Coordinates of C-alpha atoms (C1' of nucleotides) in Angstrom, one line a residue:
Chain A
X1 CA 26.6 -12.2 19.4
X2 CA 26.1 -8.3 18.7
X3 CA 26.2 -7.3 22.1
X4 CA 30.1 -5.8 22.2
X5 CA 31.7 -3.1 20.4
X6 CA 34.1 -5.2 18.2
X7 CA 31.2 -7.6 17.0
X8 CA 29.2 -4.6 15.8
X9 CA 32.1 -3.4 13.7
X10 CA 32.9 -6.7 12.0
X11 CA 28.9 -6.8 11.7
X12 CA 28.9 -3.6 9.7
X13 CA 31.9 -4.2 7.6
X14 CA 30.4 -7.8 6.6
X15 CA 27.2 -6.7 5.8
X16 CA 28.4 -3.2 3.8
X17 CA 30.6 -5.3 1.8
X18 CA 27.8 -7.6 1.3
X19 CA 26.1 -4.6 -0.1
X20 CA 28.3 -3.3 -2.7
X21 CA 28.3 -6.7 -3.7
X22 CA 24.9 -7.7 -4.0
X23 CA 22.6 -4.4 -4.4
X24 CA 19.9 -4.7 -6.6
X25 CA 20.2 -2.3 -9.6
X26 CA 16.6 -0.2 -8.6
X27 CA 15.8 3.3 -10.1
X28 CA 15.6 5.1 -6.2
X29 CA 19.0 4.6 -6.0
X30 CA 20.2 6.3 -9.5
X31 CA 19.9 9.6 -7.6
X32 CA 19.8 10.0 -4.0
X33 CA 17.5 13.4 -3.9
X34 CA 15.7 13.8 -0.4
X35 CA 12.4 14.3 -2.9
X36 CA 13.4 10.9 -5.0
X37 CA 13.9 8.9 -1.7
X38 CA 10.7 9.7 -0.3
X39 CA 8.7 8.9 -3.0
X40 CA 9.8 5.8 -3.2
X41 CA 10.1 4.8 0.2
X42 CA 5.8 6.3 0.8
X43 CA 5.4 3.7 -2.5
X44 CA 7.3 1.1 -1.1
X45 CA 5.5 1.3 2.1
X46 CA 3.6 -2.2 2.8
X47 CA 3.8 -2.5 -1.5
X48 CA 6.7 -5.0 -2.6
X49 CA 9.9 -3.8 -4.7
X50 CA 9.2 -5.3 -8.2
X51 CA 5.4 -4.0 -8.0
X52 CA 6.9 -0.1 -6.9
X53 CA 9.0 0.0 -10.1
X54 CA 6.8 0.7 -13.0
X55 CA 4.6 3.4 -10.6
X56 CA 8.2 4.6 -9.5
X57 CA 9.4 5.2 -13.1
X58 CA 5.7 6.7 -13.9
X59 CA 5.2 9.0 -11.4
X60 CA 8.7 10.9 -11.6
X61 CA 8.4 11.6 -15.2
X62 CA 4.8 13.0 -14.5
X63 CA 6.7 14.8 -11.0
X64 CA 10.3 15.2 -11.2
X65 CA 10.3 17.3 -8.2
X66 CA 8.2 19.0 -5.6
X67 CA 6.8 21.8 -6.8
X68 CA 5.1 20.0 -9.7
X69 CA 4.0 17.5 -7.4
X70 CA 2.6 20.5 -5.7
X71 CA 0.9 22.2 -8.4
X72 CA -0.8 19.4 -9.4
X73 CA -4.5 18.1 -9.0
X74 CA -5.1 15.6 -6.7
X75 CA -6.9 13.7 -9.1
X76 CA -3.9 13.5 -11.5
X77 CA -1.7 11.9 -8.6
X78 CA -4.6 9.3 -8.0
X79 CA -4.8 8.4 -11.5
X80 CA -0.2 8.1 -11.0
X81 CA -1.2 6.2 -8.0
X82 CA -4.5 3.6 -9.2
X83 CA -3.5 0.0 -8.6
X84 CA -1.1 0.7 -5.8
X85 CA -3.5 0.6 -2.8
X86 CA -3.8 2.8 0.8
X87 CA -4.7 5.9 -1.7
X88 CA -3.8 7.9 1.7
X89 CA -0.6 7.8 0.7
X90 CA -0.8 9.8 -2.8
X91 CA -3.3 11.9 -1.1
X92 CA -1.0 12.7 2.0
X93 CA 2.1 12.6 -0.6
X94 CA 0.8 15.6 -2.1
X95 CA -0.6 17.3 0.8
X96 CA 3.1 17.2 2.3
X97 CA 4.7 18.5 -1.0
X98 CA 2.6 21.6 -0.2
X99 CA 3.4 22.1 3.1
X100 CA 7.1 21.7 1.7
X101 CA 6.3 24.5 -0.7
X102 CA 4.8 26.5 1.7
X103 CA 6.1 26.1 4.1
X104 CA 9.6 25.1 3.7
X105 CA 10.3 27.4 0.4
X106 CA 10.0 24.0 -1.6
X107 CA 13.6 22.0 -0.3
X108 CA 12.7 18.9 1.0
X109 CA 13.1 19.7 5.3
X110 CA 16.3 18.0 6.7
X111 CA 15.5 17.7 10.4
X112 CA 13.6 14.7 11.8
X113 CA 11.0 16.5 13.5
X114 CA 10.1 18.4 10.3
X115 CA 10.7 15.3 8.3
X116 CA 8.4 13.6 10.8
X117 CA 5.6 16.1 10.7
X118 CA 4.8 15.7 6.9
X119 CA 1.9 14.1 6.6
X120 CA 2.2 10.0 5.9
X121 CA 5.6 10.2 7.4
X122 CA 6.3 7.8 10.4
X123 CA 9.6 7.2 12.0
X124 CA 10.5 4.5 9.7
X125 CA 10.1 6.8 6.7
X126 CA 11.8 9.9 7.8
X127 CA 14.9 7.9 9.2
X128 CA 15.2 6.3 5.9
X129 CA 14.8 9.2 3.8
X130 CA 17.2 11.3 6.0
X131 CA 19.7 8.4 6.6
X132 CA 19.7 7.2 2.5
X133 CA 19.9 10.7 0.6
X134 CA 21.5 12.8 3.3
X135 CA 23.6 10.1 5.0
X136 CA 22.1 11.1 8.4
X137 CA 22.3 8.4 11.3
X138 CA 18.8 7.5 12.4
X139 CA 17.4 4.1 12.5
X140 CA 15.1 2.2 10.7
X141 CA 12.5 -0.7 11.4
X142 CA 10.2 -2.3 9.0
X143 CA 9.3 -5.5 7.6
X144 CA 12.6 -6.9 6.3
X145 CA 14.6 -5.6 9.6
X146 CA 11.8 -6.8 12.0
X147 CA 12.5 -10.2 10.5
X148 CA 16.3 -9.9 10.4
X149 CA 16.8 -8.4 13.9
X150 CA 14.4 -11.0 15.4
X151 CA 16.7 -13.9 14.3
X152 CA 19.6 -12.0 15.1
X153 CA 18.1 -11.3 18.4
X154 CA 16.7 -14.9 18.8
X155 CA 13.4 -13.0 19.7
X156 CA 10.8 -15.2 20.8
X157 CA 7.9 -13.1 21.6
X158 CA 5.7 -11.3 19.0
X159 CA 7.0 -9.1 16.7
X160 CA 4.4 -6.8 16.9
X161 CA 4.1 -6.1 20.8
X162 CA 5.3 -2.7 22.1
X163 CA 8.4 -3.9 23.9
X164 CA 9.2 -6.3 20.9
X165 CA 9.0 -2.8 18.9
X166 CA 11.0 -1.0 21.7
X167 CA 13.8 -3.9 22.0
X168 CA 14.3 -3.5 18.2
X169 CA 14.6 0.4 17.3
X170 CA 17.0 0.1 20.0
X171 CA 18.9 -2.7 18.3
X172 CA 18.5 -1.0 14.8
X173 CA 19.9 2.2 16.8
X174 CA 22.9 0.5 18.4
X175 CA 23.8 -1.1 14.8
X176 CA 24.7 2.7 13.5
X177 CA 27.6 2.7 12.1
X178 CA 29.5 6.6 12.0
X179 CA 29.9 6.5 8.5
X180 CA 27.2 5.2 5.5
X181 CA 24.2 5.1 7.5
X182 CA 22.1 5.6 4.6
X183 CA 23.9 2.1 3.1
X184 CA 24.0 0.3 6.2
X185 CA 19.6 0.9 6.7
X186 CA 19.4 -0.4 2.7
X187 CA 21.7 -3.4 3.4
X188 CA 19.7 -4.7 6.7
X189 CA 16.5 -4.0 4.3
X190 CA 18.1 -5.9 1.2
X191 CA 19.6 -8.4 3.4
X192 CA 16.1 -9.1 5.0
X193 CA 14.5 -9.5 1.2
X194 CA 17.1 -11.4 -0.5
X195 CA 19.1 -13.6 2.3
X196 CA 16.7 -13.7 5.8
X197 CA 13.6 -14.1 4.0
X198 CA 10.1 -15.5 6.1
X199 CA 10.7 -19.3 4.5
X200 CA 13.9 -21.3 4.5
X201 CA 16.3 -18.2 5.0
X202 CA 19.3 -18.4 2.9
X203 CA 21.9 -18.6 6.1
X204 CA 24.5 -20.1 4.2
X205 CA 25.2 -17.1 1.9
X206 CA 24.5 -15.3 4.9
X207 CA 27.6 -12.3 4.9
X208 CA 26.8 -12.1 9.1
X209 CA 25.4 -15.9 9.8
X210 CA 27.5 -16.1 12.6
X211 CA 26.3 -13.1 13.8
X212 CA 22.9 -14.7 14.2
X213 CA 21.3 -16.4 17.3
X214 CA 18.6 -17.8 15.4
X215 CA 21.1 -19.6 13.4
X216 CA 23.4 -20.3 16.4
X217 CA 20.3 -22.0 18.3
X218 CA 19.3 -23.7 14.7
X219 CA 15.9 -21.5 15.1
X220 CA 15.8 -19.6 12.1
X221 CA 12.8 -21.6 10.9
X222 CA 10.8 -20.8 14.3
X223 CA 11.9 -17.2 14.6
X224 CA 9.9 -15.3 14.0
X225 CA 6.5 -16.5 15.8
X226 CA 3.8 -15.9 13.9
X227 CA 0.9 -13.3 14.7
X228 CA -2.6 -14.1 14.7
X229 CA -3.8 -14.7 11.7
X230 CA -6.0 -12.2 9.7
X231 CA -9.9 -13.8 9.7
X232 CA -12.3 -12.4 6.6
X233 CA -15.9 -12.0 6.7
X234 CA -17.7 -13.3 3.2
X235 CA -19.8 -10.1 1.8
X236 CA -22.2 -9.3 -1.2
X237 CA -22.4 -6.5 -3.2
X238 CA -24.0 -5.3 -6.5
X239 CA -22.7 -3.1 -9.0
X240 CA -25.3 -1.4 -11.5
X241 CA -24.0 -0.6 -14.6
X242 CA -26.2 2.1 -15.2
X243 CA -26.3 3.4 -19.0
X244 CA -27.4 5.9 -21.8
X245 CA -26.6 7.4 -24.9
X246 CA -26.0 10.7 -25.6
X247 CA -24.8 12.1 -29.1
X248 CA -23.9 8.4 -30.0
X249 CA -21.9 8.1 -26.7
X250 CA -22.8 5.5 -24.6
X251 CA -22.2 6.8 -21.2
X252 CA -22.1 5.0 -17.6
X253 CA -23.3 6.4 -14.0
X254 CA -20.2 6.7 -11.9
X255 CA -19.7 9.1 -8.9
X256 CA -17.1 9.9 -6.5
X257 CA -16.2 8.3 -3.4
X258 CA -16.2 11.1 -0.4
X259 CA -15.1 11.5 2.4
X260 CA -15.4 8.9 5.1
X261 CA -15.3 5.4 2.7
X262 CA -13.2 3.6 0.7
X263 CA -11.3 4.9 -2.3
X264 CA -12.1 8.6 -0.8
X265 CA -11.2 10.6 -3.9
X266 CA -11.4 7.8 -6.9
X267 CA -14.1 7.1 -9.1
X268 CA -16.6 3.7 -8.7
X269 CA -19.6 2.6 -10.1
X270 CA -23.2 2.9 -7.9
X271 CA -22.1 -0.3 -5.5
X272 CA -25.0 -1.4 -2.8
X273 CA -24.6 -4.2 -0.2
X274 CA -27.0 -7.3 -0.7
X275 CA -28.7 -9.0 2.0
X276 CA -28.2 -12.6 1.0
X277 CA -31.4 -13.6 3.2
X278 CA -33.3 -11.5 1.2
X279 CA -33.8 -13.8 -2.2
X280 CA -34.9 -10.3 -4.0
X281 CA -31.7 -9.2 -4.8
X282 CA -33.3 -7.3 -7.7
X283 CA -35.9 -5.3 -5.6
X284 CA -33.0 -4.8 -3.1
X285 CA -31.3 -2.9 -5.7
X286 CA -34.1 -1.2 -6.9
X287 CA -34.9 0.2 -3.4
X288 CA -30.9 1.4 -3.1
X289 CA -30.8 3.3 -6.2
X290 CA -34.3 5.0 -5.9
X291 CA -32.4 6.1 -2.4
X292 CA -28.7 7.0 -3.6
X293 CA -29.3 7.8 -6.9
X294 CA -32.8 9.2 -6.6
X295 CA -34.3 7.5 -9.5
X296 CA -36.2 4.7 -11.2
X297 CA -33.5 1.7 -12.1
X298 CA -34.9 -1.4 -13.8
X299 CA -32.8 -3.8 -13.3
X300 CA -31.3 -5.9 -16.2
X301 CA -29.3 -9.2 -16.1
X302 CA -26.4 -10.2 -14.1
X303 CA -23.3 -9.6 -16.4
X304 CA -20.5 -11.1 -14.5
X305 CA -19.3 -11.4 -11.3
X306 CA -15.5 -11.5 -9.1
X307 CA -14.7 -11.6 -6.1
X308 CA -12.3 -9.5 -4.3
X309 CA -10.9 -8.6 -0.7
X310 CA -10.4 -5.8 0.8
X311 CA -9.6 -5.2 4.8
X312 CA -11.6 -8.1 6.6
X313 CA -13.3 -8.8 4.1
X314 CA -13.8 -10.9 1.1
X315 CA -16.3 -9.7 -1.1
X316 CA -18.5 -11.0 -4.0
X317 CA -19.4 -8.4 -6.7
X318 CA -22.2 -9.1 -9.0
X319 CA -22.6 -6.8 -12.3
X320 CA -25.9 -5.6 -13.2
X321 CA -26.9 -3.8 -16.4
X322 CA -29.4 -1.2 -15.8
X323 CA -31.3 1.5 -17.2
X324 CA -32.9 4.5 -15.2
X325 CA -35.5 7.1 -15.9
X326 CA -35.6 10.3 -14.8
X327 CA -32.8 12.8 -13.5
X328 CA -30.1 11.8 -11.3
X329 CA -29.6 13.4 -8.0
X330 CA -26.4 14.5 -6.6
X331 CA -26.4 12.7 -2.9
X332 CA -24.6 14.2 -0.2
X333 CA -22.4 10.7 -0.1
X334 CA -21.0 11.4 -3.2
X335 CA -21.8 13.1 -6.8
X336 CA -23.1 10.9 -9.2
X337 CA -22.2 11.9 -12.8
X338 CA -22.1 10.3 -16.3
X339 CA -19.2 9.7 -18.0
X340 CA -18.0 8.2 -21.2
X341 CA -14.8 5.7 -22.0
X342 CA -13.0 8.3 -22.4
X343 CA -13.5 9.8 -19.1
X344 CA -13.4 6.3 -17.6
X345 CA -9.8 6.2 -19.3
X346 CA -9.0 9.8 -17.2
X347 CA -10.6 9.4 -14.0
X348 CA -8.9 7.5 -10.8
X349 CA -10.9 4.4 -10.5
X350 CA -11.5 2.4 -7.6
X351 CA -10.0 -1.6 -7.6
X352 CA -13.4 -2.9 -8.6
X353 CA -14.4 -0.4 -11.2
X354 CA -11.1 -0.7 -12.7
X355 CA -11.8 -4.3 -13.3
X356 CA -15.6 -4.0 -14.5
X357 CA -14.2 -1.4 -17.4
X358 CA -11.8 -3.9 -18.1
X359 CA -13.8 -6.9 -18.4
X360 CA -16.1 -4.3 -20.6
X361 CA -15.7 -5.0 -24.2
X362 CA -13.8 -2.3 -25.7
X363 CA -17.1 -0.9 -28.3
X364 CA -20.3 -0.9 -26.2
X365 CA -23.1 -3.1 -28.2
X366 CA -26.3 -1.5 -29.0
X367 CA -26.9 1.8 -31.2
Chain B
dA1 C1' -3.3 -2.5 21.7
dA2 C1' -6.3 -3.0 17.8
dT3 C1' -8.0 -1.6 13.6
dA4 C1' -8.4 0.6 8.9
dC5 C1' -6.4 1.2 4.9
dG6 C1' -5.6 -2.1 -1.0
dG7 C1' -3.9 -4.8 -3.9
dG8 C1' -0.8 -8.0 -6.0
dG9 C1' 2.6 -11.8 -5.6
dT10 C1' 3.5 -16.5 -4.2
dA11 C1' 3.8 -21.4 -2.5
Chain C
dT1 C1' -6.1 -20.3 0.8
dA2 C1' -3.0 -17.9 3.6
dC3 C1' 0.8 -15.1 4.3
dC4 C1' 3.7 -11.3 3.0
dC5 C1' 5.1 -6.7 1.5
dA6 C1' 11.0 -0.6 2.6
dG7 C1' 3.9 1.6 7.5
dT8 C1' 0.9 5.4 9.1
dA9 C1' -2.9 7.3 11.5
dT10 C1' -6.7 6.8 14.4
dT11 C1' -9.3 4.8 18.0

DNA sequence: AATACGGGGTA
DNA sequence: TACCCAGTATT
């Protein structure tokens, strides 16, 4: 149904009028800078439209082009980036805006193999960058075209396999128009979000229905197949909310995650694994943080708890107050330092610490 | 080919 | 609860 010349044409003029119809109003697309573009498609990577807006808006005031991005600490663009998730993006986002500075006199590289070779840049990304601000014809395949092309392709096999992948760059390359590239790659994406979406796609507004297979064959329900699902593992942690007062400051025990573990570069609060066969979840802790932290902790009550996933695995958190005696060491794992609210309020913190200073009350208790 | 990397939205 | 989201890098 795609497979001659004359059906790719009509395909493209459908679907680009489609476009200039239907387009979202979205701030990416106020100004089509190669540096604007590719913020917001490493943002929009695996992270859905309406939650990229806000961090969109945020970040470019704080960064309106490379060179500040550049200059700046990477702690800063953490802080930009808290809440989004895969923090290897804001770190390789800034690593890459160096390398552009440095190694590209700071304009944004407009080949694909130096596109390509930024760090956090995979084909997807650099063929949507270079295809939406410079109007350069290279495909695209991600999410919302993986879905579209299968239907249109009546693919039956799993997405995810190599010559699934293979079959479908190679469709998204034979869909090129000469002209608009960097429209036609939005369109398939915003046709893919709005129209072909994963339950009960919308085929009657559909601008290239009878373009479709899927639709032709009445298997746009069943297309496509599902991949195996994603099993989680149940795990316990504890969280000591370790405290003192200095100066009429009530400060907390936080460190920094390093290299090697999760949230490399964000703040979080001394976090231990618990053994749930071990009932002595108290000495348990106490044994961790003479380890870590070097100290004696004695162990108050359980504050609150919440659960959260991350990966494989679903995890329970329970909050512990705690007090310790005697100077804190700085582990090779990570420096532990205290900080007040006001450093909590600066630092880039970690998904669960952000949520224990939130469920904090706002003034600390005690004197 | 599989897995790590996060977190929020949604039915 | 389970799946999905403008993916990339590593193993």
């Amino acid at each position: 149904m795609l497979d001659s010349s004359p059906q790719r044409s009509h395909f493209r003029r459908k679907l680009l009028a489609w476009f200039d119809r239907h387009q979202r109003d979205l701030p990416w697309r106020k100004e089509r800078t190669p540096y604007r573009i590719w913020v917001s498609e490493i943002m929009l990577q695996q992270t859905q439209v309406a939650t990229v807006i806000d961090y969109y808006l945020r970040f470019m005031k704080a960064f309106p082009d490379v060179q500040s991005l550049a200059r700046a600490k990477e702690s800063r663009v953490l802080k930009l980036w808290e809440g989004l998730g895969y923090y290897r993006r804001a770190r390789q986002l800034h690593a890459a805006a160096k390398v552009i500075c440095e190694k590209h006199g700071g304009v944004f590289p407009e080949t694909v193999e130096d596109v390509l070779a930024l760090p956090g840049v995979g084909r997807y990304t650099a063929g949507a960058v270079l295809s939406i601000s410079l109007d350069q014809r290279l495909p695209i395949l991600e999410g919302n075209t993986q879905r579209l092309f299968a239907r249109l392709m009546l693919l039956e096999e799993d997405p995810k396999a190599s010559a699934s992948q293979r079959a479908m760059w190679s469709f998204s390359e034979s869909l090129l128009p000469r002209k608009r590239c960097g429209d036609f790659n939005q369109a398939l994406m915003e046709l893919g979000s709005l129209i072909c979406q994963p339950k009960s796609p919308g085929c009657l507004l559909c601008p290239v229905a009878n373009h479709c297979a899927a639709f032709a064959n009445g298997k746009q329900d069943q297309i496509p197949v599902a991949s195996r699902k994603m099993k989680y593992e149940n795990l316990h942690e504890a969280v000591l909310l370790l405290r003192r007062r200095r100066k009429g400051i009530e400060e907390y025990l936080v460190r920094l995650c390093g290299e090697g573990e999760r949230w490399q570069g964000m703040w979080d609060f001394p976090r231990y694994p618990i053994d749930a066969a071990d009932n002595n979840v108290v000495e348990q802790l106490g044994r961790a943080a003479k380890n870590q932290l070097g100290i004696e902790v004695e162990i108050g009550e359980r504050v609150f708890s919440f659960r959260h996933a991350v990966t494989k695995y679903r995890i329970s958190v329970d909050v512990y107050n705690a007090i310790g005696t005697g100077r804190v060491k700085k582990s090779k794992a990570g420096e532990a330092v205290w900080g007040n609210a006001a450093d909590l309020e600066l630092l880039p913190m970690s998904a669960p610490a952000r949520k224990i200073t939130k469920m904090r009350p706002k003034s600390p208790t005690g004197k």
